[in-house]
Short mmCIF file of C-alpha atoms in Angstrom, two decimals:
data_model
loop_
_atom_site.label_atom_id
_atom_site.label_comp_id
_atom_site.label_asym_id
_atom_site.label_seq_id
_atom_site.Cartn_x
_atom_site.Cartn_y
_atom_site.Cartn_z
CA UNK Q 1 -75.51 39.30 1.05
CA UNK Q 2 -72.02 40.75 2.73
CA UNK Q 3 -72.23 42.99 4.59
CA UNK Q 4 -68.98 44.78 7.51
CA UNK Q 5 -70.02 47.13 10.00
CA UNK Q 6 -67.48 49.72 11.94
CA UNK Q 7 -69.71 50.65 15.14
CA UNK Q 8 -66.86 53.20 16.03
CA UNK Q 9 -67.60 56.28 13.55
CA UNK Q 10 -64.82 58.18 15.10
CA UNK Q 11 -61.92 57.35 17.57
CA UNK Q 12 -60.14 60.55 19.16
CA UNK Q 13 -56.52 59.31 21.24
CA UNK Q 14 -53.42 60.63 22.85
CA UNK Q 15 -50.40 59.82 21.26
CA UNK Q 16 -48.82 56.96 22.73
CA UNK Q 17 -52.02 55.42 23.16
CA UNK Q 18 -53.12 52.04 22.08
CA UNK Q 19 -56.20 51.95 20.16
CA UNK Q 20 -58.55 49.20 18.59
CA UNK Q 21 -60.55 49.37 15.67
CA UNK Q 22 -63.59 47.12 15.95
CA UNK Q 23 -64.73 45.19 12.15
CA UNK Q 24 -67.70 42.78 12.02
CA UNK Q 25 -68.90 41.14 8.69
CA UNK Q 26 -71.57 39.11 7.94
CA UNK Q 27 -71.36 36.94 4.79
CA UNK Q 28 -72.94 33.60 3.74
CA UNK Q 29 -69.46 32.15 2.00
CA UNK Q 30 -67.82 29.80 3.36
CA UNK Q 31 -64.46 31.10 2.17
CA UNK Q 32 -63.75 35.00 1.76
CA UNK Q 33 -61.18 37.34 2.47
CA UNK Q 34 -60.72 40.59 4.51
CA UNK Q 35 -59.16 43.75 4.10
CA UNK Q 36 -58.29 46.72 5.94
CA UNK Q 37 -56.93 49.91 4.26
CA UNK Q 38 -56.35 53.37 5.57
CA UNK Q 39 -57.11 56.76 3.73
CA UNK Q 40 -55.25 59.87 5.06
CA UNK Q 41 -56.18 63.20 4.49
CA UNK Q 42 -54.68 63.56 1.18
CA UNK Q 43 -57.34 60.53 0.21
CA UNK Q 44 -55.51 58.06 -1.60
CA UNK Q 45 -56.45 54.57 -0.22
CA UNK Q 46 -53.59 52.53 1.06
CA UNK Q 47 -53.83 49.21 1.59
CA UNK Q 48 -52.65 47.61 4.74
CA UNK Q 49 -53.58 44.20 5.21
CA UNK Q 50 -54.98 40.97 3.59
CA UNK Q 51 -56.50 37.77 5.38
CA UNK Q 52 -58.11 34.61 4.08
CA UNK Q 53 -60.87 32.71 5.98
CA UNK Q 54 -58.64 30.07 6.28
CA UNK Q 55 -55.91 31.89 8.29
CA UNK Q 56 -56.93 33.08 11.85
CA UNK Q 57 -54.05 33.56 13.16
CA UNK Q 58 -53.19 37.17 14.41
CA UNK Q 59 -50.79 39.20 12.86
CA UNK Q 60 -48.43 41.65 14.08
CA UNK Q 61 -46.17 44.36 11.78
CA UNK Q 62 -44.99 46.65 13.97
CA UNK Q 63 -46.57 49.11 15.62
CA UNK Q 64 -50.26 47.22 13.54
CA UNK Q 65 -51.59 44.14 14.73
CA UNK Q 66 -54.94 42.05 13.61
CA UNK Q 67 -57.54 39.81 15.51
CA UNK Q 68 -59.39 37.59 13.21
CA UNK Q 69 -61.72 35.49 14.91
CA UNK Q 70 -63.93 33.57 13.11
CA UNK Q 71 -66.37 32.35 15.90
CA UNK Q 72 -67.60 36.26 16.38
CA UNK Q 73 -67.09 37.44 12.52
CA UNK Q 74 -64.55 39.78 13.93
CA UNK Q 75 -61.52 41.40 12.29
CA UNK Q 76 -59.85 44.23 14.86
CA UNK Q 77 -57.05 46.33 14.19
CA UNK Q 78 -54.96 47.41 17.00
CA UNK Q 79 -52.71 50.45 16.71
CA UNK Q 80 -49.90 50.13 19.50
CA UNK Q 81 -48.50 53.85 20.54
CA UNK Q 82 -50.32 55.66 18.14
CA UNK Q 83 -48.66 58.30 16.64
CA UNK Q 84 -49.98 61.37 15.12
CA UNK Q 85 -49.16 60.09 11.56
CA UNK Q 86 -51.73 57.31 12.64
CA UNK Q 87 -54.85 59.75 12.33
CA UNK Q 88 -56.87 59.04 8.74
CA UNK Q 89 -59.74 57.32 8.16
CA UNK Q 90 -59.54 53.06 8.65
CA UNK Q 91 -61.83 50.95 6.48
CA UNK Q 92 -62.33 47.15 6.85
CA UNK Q 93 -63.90 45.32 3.86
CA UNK Q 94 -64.81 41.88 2.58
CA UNK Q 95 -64.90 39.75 -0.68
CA UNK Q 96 -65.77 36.66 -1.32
CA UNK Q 97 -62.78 34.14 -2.37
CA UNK Q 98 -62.97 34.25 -6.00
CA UNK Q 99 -61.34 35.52 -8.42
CA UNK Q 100 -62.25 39.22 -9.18
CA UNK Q 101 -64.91 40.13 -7.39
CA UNK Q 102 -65.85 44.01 -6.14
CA UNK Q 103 -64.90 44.53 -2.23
CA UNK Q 104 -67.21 45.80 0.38
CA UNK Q 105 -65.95 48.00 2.86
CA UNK Q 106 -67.64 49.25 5.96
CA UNK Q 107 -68.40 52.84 6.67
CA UNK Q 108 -64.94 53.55 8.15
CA UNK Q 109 -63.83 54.84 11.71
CA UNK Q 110 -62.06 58.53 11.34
CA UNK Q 111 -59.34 57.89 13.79
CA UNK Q 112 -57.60 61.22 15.39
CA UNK Q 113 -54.32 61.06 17.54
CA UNK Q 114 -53.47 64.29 19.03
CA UNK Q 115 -50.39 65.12 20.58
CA UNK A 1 -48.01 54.63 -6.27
CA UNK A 2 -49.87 52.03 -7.57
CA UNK A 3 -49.70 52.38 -10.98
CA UNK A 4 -53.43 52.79 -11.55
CA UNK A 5 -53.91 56.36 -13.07
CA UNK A 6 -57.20 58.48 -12.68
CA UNK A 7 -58.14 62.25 -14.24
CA UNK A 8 -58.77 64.50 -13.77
CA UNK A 9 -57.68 64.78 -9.62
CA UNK A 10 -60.85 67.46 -9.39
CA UNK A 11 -63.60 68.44 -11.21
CA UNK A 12 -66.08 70.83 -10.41
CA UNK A 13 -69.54 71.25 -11.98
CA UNK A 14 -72.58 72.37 -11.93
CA UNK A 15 -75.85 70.85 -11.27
CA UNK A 16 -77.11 68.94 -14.74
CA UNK A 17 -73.94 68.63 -16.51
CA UNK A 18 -72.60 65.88 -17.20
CA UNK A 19 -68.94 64.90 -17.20
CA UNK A 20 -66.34 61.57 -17.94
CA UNK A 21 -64.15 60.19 -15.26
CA UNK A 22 -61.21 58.60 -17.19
CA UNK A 23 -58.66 55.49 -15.32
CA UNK A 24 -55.76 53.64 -16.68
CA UNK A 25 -54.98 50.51 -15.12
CA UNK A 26 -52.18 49.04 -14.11
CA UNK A 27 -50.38 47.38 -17.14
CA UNK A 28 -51.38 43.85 -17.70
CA UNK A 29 -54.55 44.49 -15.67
CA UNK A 30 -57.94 43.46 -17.42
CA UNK A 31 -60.32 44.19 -14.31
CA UNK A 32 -61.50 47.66 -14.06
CA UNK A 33 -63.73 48.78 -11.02
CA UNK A 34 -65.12 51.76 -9.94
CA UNK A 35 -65.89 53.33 -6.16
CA UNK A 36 -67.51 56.00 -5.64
CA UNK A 37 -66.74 57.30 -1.98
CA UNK A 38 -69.58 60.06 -0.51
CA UNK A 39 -70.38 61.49 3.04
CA UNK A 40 -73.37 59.62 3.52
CA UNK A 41 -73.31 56.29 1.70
CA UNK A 42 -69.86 55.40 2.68
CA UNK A 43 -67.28 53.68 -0.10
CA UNK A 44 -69.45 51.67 -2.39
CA UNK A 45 -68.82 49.87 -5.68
CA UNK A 46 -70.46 50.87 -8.90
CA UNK A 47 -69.32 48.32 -11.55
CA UNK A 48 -66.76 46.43 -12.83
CA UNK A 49 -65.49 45.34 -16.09
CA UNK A 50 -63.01 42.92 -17.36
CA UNK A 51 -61.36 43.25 -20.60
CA UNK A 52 -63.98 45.38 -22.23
CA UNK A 53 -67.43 43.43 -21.24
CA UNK A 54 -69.19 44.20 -17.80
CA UNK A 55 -68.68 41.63 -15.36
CA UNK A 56 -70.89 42.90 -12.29
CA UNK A 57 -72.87 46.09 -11.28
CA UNK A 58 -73.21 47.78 -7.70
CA UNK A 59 -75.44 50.64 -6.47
CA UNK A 60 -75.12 52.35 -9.80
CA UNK A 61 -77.50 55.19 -10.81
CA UNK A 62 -79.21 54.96 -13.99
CA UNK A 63 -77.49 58.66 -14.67
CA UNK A 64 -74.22 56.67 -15.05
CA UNK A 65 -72.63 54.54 -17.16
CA UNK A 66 -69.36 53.52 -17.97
CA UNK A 67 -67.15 51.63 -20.56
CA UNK A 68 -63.32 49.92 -21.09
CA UNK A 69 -62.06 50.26 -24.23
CA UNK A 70 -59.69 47.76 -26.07
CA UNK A 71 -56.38 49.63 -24.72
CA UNK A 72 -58.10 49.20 -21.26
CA UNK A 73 -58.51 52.79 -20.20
CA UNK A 74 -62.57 52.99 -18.25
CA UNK A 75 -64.20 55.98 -18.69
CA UNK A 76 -67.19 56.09 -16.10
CA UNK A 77 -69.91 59.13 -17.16
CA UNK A 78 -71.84 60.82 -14.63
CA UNK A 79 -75.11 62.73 -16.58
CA UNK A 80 -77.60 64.76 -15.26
CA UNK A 81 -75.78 65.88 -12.05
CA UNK A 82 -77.02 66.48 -8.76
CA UNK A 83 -75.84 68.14 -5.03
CA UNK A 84 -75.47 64.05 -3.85
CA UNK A 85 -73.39 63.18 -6.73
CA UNK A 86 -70.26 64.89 -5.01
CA UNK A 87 -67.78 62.28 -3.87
CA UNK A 88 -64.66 61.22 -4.22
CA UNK A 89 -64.81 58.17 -6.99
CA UNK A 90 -62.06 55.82 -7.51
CA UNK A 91 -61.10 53.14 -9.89
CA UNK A 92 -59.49 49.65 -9.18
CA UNK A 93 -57.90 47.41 -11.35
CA UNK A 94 -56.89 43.89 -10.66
CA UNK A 95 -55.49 40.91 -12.95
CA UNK A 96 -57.59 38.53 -14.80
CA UNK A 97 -59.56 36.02 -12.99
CA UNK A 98 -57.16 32.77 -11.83
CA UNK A 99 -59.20 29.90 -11.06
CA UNK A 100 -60.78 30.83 -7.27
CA UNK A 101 -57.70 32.73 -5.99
CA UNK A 102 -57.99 36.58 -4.88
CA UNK A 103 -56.31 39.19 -7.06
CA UNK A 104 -55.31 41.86 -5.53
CA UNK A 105 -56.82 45.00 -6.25
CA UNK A 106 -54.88 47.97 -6.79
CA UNK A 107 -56.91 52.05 -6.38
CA UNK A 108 -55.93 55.20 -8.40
CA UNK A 109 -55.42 58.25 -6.22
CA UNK A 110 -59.30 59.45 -7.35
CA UNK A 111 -60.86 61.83 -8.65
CA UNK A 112 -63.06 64.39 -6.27
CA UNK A 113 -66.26 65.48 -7.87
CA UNK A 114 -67.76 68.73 -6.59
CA UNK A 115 -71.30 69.57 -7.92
CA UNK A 116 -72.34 73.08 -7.27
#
């Protein structure tokens, strides 16, 4: 069974901050891939990043950056200088590495930047 | 936008109805999934289907079902409503299967179902 937990429920900042959103998963494949999208207010689901098992090294688009370590079943998101554009609801999820197969996301962390 | 297409954007109801999500998928796409997204159970899947036959079922109630048609268009039907049915439920659609290599999987904008 897979299975990606976001301890962090909500995350309140002060723009400018950095902030890091914590993702654990727990799966029995030996190959898989992780996600993380955002959903704003208006609730659309936007995707944000992709990473395969195979690839732990950390990746950086601007102001976003991503932690994969595979020794701790970790995938963090770091948000440098949030901004209040930044505040929406993150979600990490899972799938094994096959071909269509349904993703499972964790229960989100409702991240709010204030200014 | 990504090309996926869901109706209607809201929908509200009353307890016991029933009522018929429709998506369109992106063109060329044969994989149709459906999320439904509620307060307390998080963003879970419900059930997929590629190019008209059901590949794989989630947490889905007995209440629903749901169906692809040749053109491609799902249609996921919610009977029998209740309170905890609100959510917000979105579709997915994704290429055909190629061999062990992930294809990507693209949401509609979702619809938000409000029973009352």
């Amino acid at each position: 069974a897979q299975k990606v937990t976001q301890a962090q429920t909500e995350i309140s900042v002060v723009e400018k901050e950095d902030v890091t959103l914590d993702c654990v998963y727990e799966t029995r494949d030996t190959t898989y891939y992780l996600f993380w999208y955002k959903q704003p207010p208006s609730g659309e689901l936007v995707f944000l990043i992709r990473r395969n098992s195979f690839d732990e090294q950390n990746e950086i688009s601007g102001r976003y950056s991503w932690n994969f370590q595979k020794s701790t079943s970790s995938f963090n998101f770091t948000i440098t200088a949030s901004q209040v554009v930044d505040s929406a609801v993150y979600f990490c999820a899972l799938t094994p590495f096959s071909g269509n197969t349904p993703l499972v996301f964790g229960k989100g962390t409702r991240l709010s930047v204030i200014a | 936008d990504s090309g996926v297409t869901q109706t209607p954007k809201h929908l509200i109801t009353a307890t016991g109805q029933r009522v018929t999500l429709r998506c369109s998928p992106r063109s060329g796409d044969l994989s149709v999934y459906w999320y439904q997204q509620s307060l307390d159970q998080g963003l879970q899947f419900l059930i997929h289907y590629y190019n008209g036959e059901e590949r794989a079922k989630g947490n889905i109630l007995e209440r629903f079902s749901a169906q692809q048609f040749p053109d491609l268009h799902s249609e996921l039907n919610l009977s029998s409503l209740e309170l905890g049915d609100s959510a917000l439920y979105f579709c997915a659609s994704s290429v055909a299967p190629s061999g062990g290599y992930y294809n990507e999987q693209f949401f509609g904008p979702g619809t938000r179902l409000t029973v009352l």
